[in-house]
mmCIF file of C-alpha atoms in Angstrom:
data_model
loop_
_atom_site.group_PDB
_atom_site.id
_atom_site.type_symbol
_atom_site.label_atom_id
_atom_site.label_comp_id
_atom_site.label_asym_id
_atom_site.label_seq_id
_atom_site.Cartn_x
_atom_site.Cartn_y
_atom_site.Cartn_z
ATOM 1 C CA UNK A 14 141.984 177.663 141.359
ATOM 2 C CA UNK A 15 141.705 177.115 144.733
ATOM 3 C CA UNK A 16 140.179 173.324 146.232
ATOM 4 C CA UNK A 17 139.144 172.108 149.215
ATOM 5 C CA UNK A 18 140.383 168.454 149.447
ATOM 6 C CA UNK A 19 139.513 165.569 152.577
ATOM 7 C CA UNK A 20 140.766 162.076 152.967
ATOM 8 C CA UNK A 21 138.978 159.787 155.484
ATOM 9 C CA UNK A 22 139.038 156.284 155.404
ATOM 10 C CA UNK A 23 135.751 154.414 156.673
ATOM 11 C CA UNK A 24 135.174 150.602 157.748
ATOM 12 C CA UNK A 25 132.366 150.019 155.565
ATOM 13 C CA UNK A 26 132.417 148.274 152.115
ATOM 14 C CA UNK A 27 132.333 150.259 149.236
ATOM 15 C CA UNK A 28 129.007 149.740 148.178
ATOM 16 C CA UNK A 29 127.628 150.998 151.218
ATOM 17 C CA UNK A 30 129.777 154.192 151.142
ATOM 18 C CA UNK A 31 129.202 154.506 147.351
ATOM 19 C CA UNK A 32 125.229 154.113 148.797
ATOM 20 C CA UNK A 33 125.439 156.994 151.069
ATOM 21 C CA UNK A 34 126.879 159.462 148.657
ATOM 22 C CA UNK A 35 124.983 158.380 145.552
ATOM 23 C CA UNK A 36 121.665 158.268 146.945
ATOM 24 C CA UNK A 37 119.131 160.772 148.122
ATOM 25 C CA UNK A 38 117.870 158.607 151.456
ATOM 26 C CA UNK A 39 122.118 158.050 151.617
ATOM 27 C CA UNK A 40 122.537 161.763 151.868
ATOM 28 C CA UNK A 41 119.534 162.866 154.047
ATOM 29 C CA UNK A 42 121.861 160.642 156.740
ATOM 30 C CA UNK A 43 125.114 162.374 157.076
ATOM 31 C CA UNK A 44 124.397 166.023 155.120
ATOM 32 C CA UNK A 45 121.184 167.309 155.641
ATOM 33 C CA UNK A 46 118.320 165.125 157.168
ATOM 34 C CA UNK A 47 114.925 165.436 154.749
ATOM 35 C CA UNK A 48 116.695 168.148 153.333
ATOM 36 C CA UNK A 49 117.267 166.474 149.801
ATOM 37 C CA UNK A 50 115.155 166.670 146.495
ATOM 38 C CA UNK A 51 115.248 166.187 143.374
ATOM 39 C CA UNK A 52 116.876 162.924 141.218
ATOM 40 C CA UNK A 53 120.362 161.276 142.037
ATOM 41 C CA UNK A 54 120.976 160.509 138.124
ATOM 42 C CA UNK A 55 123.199 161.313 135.741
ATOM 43 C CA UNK A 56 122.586 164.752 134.174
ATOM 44 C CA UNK A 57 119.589 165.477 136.778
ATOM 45 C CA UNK A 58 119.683 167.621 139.407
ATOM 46 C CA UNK A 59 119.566 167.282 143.518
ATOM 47 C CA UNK A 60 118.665 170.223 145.867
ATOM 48 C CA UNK A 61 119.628 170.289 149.013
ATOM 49 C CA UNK A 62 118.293 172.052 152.082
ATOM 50 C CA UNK A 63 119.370 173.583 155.337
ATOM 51 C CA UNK A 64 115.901 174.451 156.933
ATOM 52 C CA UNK A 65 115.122 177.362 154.485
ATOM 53 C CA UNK A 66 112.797 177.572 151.733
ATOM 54 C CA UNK A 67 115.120 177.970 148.750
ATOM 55 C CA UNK A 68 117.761 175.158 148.598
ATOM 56 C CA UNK A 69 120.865 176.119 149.982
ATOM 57 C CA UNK A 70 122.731 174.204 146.910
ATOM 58 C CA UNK A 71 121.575 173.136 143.443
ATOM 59 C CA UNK A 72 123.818 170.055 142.291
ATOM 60 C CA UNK A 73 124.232 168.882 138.668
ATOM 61 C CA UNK A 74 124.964 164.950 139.237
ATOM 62 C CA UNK A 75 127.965 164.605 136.491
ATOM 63 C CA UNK A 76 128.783 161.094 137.203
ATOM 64 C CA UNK A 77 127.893 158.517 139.295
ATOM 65 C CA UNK A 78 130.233 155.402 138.829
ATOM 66 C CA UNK A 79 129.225 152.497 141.386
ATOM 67 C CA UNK A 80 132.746 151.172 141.079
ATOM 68 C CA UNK A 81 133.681 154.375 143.369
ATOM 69 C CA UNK A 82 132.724 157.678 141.700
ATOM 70 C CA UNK A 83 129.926 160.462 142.343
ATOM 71 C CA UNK A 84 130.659 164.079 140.546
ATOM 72 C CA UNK A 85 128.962 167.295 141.189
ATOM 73 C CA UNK A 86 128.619 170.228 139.516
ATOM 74 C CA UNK A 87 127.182 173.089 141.635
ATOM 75 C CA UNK A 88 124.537 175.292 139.573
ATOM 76 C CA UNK A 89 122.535 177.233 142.105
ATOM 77 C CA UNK A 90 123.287 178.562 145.783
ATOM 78 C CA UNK A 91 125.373 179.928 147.765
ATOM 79 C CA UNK A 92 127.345 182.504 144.906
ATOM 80 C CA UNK A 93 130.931 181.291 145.992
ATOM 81 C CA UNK A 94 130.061 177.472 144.881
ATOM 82 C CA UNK A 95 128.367 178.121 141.773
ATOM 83 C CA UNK A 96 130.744 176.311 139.119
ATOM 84 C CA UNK A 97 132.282 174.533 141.752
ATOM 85 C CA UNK A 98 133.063 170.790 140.898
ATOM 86 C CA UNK A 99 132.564 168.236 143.935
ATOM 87 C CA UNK A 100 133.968 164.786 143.839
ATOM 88 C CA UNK A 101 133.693 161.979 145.886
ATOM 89 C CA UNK A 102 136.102 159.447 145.001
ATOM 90 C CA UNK A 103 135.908 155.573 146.620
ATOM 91 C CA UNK A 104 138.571 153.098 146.937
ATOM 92 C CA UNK A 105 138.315 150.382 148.879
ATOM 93 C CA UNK A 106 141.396 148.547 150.498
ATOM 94 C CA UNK A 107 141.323 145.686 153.136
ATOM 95 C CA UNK A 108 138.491 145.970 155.080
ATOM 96 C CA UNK A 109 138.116 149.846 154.540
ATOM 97 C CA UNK A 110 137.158 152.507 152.170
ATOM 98 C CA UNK A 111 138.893 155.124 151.698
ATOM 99 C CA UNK A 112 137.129 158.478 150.611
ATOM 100 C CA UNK A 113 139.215 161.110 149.194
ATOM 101 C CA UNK A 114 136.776 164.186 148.777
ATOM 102 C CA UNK A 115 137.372 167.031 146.353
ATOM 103 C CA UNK A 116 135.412 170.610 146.415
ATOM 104 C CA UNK A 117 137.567 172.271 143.210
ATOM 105 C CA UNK A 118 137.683 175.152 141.489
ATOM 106 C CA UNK A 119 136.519 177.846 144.132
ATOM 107 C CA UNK A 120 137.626 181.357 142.660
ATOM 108 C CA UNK A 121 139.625 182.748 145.617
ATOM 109 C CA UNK A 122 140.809 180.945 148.964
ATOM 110 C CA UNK A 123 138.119 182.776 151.104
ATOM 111 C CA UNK A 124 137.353 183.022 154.728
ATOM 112 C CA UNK A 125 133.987 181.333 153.560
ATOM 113 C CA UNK A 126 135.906 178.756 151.722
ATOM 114 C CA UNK A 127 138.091 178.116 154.852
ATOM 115 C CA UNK A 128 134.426 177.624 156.746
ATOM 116 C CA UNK A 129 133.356 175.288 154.205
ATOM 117 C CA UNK A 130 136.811 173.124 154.478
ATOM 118 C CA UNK A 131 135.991 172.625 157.939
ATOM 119 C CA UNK A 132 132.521 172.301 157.575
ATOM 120 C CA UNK A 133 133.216 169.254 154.589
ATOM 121 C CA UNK A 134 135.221 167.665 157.156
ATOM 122 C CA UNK A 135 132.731 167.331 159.674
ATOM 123 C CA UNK A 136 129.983 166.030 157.494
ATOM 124 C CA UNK A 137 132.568 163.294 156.167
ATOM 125 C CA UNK A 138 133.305 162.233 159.807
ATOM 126 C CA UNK A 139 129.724 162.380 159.912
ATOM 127 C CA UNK A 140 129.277 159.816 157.093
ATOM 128 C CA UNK A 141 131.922 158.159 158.719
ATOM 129 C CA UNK A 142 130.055 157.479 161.778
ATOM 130 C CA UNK A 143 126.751 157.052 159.929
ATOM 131 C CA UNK A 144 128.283 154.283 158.126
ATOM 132 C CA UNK A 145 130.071 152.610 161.155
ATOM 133 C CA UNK A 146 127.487 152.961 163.953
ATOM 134 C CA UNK A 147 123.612 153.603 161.760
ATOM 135 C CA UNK A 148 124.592 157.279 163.604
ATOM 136 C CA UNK A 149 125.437 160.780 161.274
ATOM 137 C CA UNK A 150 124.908 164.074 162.810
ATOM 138 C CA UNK A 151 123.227 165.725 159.525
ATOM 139 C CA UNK A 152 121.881 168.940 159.564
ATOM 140 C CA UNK A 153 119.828 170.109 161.930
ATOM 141 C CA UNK A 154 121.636 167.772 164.245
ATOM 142 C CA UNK A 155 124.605 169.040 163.424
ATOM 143 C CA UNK A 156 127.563 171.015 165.774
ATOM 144 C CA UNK A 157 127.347 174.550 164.448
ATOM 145 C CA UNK A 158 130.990 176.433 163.926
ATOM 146 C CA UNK B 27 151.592 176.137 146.228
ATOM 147 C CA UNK B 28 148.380 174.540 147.537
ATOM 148 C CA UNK B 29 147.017 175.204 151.337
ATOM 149 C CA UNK B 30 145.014 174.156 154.161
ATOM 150 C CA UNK B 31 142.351 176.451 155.365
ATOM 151 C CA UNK B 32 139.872 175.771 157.909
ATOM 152 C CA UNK B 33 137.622 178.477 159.696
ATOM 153 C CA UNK B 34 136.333 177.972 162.922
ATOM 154 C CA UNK B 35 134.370 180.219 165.199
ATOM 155 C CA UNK B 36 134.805 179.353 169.208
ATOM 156 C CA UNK B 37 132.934 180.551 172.151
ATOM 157 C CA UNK B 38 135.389 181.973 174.106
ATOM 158 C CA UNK B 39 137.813 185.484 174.426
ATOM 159 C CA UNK B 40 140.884 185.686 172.041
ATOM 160 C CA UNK B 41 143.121 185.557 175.087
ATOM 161 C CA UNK B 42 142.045 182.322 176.053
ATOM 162 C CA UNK B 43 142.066 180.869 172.074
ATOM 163 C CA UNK B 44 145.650 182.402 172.272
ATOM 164 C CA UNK B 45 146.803 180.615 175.358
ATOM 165 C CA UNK B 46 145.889 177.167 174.104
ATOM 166 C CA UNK B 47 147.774 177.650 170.505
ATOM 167 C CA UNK B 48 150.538 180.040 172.085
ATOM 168 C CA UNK B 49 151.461 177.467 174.693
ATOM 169 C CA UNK B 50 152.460 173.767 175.085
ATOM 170 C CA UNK B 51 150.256 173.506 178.434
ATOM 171 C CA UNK B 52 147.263 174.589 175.803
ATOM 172 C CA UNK B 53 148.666 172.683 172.554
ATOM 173 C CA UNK B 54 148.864 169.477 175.045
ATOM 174 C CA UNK B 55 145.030 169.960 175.353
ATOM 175 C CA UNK B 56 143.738 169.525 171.978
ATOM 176 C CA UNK B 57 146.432 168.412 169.700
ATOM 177 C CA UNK B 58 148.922 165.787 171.485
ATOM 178 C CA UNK B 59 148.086 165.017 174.931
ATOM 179 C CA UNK B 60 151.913 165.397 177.058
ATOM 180 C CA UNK B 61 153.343 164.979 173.617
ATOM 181 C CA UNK B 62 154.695 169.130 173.211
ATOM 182 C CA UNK B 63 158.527 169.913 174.489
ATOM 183 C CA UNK B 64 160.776 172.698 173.432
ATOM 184 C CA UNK B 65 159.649 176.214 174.096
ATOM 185 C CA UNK B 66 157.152 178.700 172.379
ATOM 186 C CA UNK B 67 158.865 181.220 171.937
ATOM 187 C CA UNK B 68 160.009 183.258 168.457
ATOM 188 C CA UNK B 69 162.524 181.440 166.911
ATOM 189 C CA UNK B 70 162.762 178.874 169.173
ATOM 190 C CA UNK B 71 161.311 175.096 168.439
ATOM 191 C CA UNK B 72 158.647 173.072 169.581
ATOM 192 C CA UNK B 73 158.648 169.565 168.915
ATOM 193 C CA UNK B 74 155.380 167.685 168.100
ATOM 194 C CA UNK B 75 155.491 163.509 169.524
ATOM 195 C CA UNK B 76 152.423 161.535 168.509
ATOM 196 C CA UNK B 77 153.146 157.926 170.479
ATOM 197 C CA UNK B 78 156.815 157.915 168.876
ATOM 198 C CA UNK B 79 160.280 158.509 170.249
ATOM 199 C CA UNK B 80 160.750 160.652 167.089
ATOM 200 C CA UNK B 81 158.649 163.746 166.797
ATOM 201 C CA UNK B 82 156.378 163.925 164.207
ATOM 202 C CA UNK B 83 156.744 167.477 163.318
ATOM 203 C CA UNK B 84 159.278 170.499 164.762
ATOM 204 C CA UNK B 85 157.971 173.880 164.246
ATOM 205 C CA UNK B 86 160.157 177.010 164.671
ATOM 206 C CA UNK B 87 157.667 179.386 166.412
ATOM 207 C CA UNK B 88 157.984 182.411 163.596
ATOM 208 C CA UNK B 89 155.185 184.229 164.831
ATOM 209 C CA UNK B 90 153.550 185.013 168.621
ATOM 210 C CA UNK B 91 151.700 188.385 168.498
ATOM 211 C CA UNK B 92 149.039 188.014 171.547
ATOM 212 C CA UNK B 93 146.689 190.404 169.496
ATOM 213 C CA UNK B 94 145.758 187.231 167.680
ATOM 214 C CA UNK B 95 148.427 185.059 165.397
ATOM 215 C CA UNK B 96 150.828 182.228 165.889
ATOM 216 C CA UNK B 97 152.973 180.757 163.457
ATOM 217 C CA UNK B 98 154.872 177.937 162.803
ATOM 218 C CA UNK B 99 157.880 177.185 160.264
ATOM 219 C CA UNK B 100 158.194 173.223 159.953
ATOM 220 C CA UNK B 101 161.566 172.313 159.279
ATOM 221 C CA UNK B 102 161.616 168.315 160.438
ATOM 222 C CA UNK B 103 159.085 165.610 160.458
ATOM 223 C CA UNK B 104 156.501 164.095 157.747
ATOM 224 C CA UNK B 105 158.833 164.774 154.211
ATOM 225 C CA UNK B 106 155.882 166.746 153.063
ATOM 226 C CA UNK B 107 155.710 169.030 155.804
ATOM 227 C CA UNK B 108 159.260 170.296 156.106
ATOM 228 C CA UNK B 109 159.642 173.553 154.760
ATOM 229 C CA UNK B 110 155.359 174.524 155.130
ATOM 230 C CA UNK B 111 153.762 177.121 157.192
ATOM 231 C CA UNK B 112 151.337 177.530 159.729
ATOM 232 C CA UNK B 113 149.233 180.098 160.786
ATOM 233 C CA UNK B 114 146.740 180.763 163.476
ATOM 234 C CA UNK B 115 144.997 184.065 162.658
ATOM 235 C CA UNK B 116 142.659 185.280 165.359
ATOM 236 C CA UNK B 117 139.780 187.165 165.686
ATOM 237 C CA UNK B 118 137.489 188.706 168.487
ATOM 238 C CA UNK B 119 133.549 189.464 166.829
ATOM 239 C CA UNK B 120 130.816 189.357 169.106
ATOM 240 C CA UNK B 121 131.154 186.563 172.073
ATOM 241 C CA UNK B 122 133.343 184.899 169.556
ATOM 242 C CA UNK B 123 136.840 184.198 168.679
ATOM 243 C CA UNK B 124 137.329 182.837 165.187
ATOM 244 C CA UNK B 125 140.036 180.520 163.916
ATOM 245 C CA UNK B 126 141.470 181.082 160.927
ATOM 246 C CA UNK B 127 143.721 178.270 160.375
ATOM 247 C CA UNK B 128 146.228 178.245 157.489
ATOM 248 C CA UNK B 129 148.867 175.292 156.812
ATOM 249 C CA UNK B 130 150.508 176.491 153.540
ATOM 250 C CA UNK B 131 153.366 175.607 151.125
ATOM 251 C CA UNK B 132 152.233 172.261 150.678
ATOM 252 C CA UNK B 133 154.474 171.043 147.357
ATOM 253 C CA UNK B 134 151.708 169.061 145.907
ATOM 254 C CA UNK B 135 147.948 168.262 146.509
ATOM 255 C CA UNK B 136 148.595 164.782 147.645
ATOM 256 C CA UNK B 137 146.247 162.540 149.255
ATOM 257 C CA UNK B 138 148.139 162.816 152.187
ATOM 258 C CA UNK B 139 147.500 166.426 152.562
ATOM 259 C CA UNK B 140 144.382 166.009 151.883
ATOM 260 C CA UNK B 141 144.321 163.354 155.021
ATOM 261 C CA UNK B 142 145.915 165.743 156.753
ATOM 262 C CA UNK B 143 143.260 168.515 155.901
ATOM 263 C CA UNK B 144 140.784 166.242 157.649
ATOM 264 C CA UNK B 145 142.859 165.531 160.967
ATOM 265 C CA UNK B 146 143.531 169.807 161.101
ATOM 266 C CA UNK B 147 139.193 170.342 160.892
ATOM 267 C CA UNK B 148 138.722 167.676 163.863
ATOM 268 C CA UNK B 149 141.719 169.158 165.495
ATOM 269 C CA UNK B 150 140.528 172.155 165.481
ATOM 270 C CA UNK B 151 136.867 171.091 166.568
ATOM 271 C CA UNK B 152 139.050 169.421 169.326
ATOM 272 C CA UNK B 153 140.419 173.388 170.485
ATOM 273 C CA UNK B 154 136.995 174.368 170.148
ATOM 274 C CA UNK B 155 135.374 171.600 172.893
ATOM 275 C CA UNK B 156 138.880 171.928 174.826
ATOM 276 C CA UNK B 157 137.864 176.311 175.242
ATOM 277 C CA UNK B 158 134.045 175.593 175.070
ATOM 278 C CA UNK B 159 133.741 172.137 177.448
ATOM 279 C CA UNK B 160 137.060 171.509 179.166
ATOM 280 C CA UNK B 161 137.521 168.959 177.403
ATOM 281 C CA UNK B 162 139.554 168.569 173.793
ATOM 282 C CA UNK B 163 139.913 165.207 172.211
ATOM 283 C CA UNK B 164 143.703 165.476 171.505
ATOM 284 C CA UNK B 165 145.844 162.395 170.477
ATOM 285 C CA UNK B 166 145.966 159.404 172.119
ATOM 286 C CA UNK B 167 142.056 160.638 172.647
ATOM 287 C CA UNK B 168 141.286 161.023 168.718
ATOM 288 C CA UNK B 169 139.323 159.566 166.467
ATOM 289 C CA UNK B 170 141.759 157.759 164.214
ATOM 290 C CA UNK B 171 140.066 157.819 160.595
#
């Protein structure tokens, strides 16, 4: 099956980066600003808005690993990324971390796939910058494409 | 064989989105700044310099149908790029052009494709503010991440 996959590498210690992914107030930053509910746990579920009523995506939190892991499960939304698997993965090397992101399992290389790709690596160069200057550019601040 | 795909929609006609991947004048505008020699033409080469006296990358132009598609045949450069290929796909919708970019053939999904991946997105996002603005951020101008 199909995945979208994103390397970046940020100047930020992991903890911070593993912060901004794992947590709700984290996400609002870079993703989508106020636009996050629900519980970052284990097993719980997060919903995440894009100025609509009904949450855009419905995330199963699969594992959250402090030492540079935070796994997704998609269970609600859009009808191309249900049963998609999200990963962030964290590794930190001198003076960086680097983030290699995973969006698996799609069930056929799509044009809305291909929108997604780009739109995934936006959002990480938006964590990127939220991380190195206090700045993202979440939804609705975001560049639409 | 795992791909690249990023989809991006740009304000601007199909003949102008055409010029700037169909030529080195408009490849020199968002992707490597002076860095573009050879000639665009099919079967010829182009040769890709990022800052080195090697090239990077050299592409035999396979494709260069104005209605909307350029492609590329890598056959030097990065070890993992030789022998992929890519593929602007164009299309005209209302006001808009859209990108769909394809860099296939990749051997393996490895984490430097997934870098790559990435750099293509803000690349591309660099074509976009080069047709929309005036003004692309192509390398030396890029954000290195």
């Amino acid at each position: 099956m199909p995945d979208i996959r994103h390397r970046v590498a940020i100047s930020a210690p992991l903890s911070s980066v593993y912060e901004a992914v794992a947590t709700k107030e984290g996400l609002s930053e870079w993703w989508t600003r106020g636009g996050v509910e629900g519980e970052s746990s284990e097993a719980s579920k997060l919903q995440f808005f894009f100025g609509q009523p009904e949450p855009a995506a419905v995330m199963e939190v699969t594992r959250l690993n402090p030492d540079g892991e935070v796994s997704w499960r998609c269970v609600a939304g859009a009808d191309e990324w249900v049963g998609t698997n999200l990963t962030f993965n964290l590794t930190q090397t001198d003076g960086e971390t680097v983030v290699l992101f995973t969006h698996a399992d799609w069930r056929s290389p799509s044009e809305f796939m291909a929108h997604c790709s780009a739109r995934w690596a936006y959002f990480l160069l938006s964590l990127k910058s939220y991380l190195e200057t206090g700045k993202g550019t979440p939804f609705p601040d975001d560049l639409k494409f």
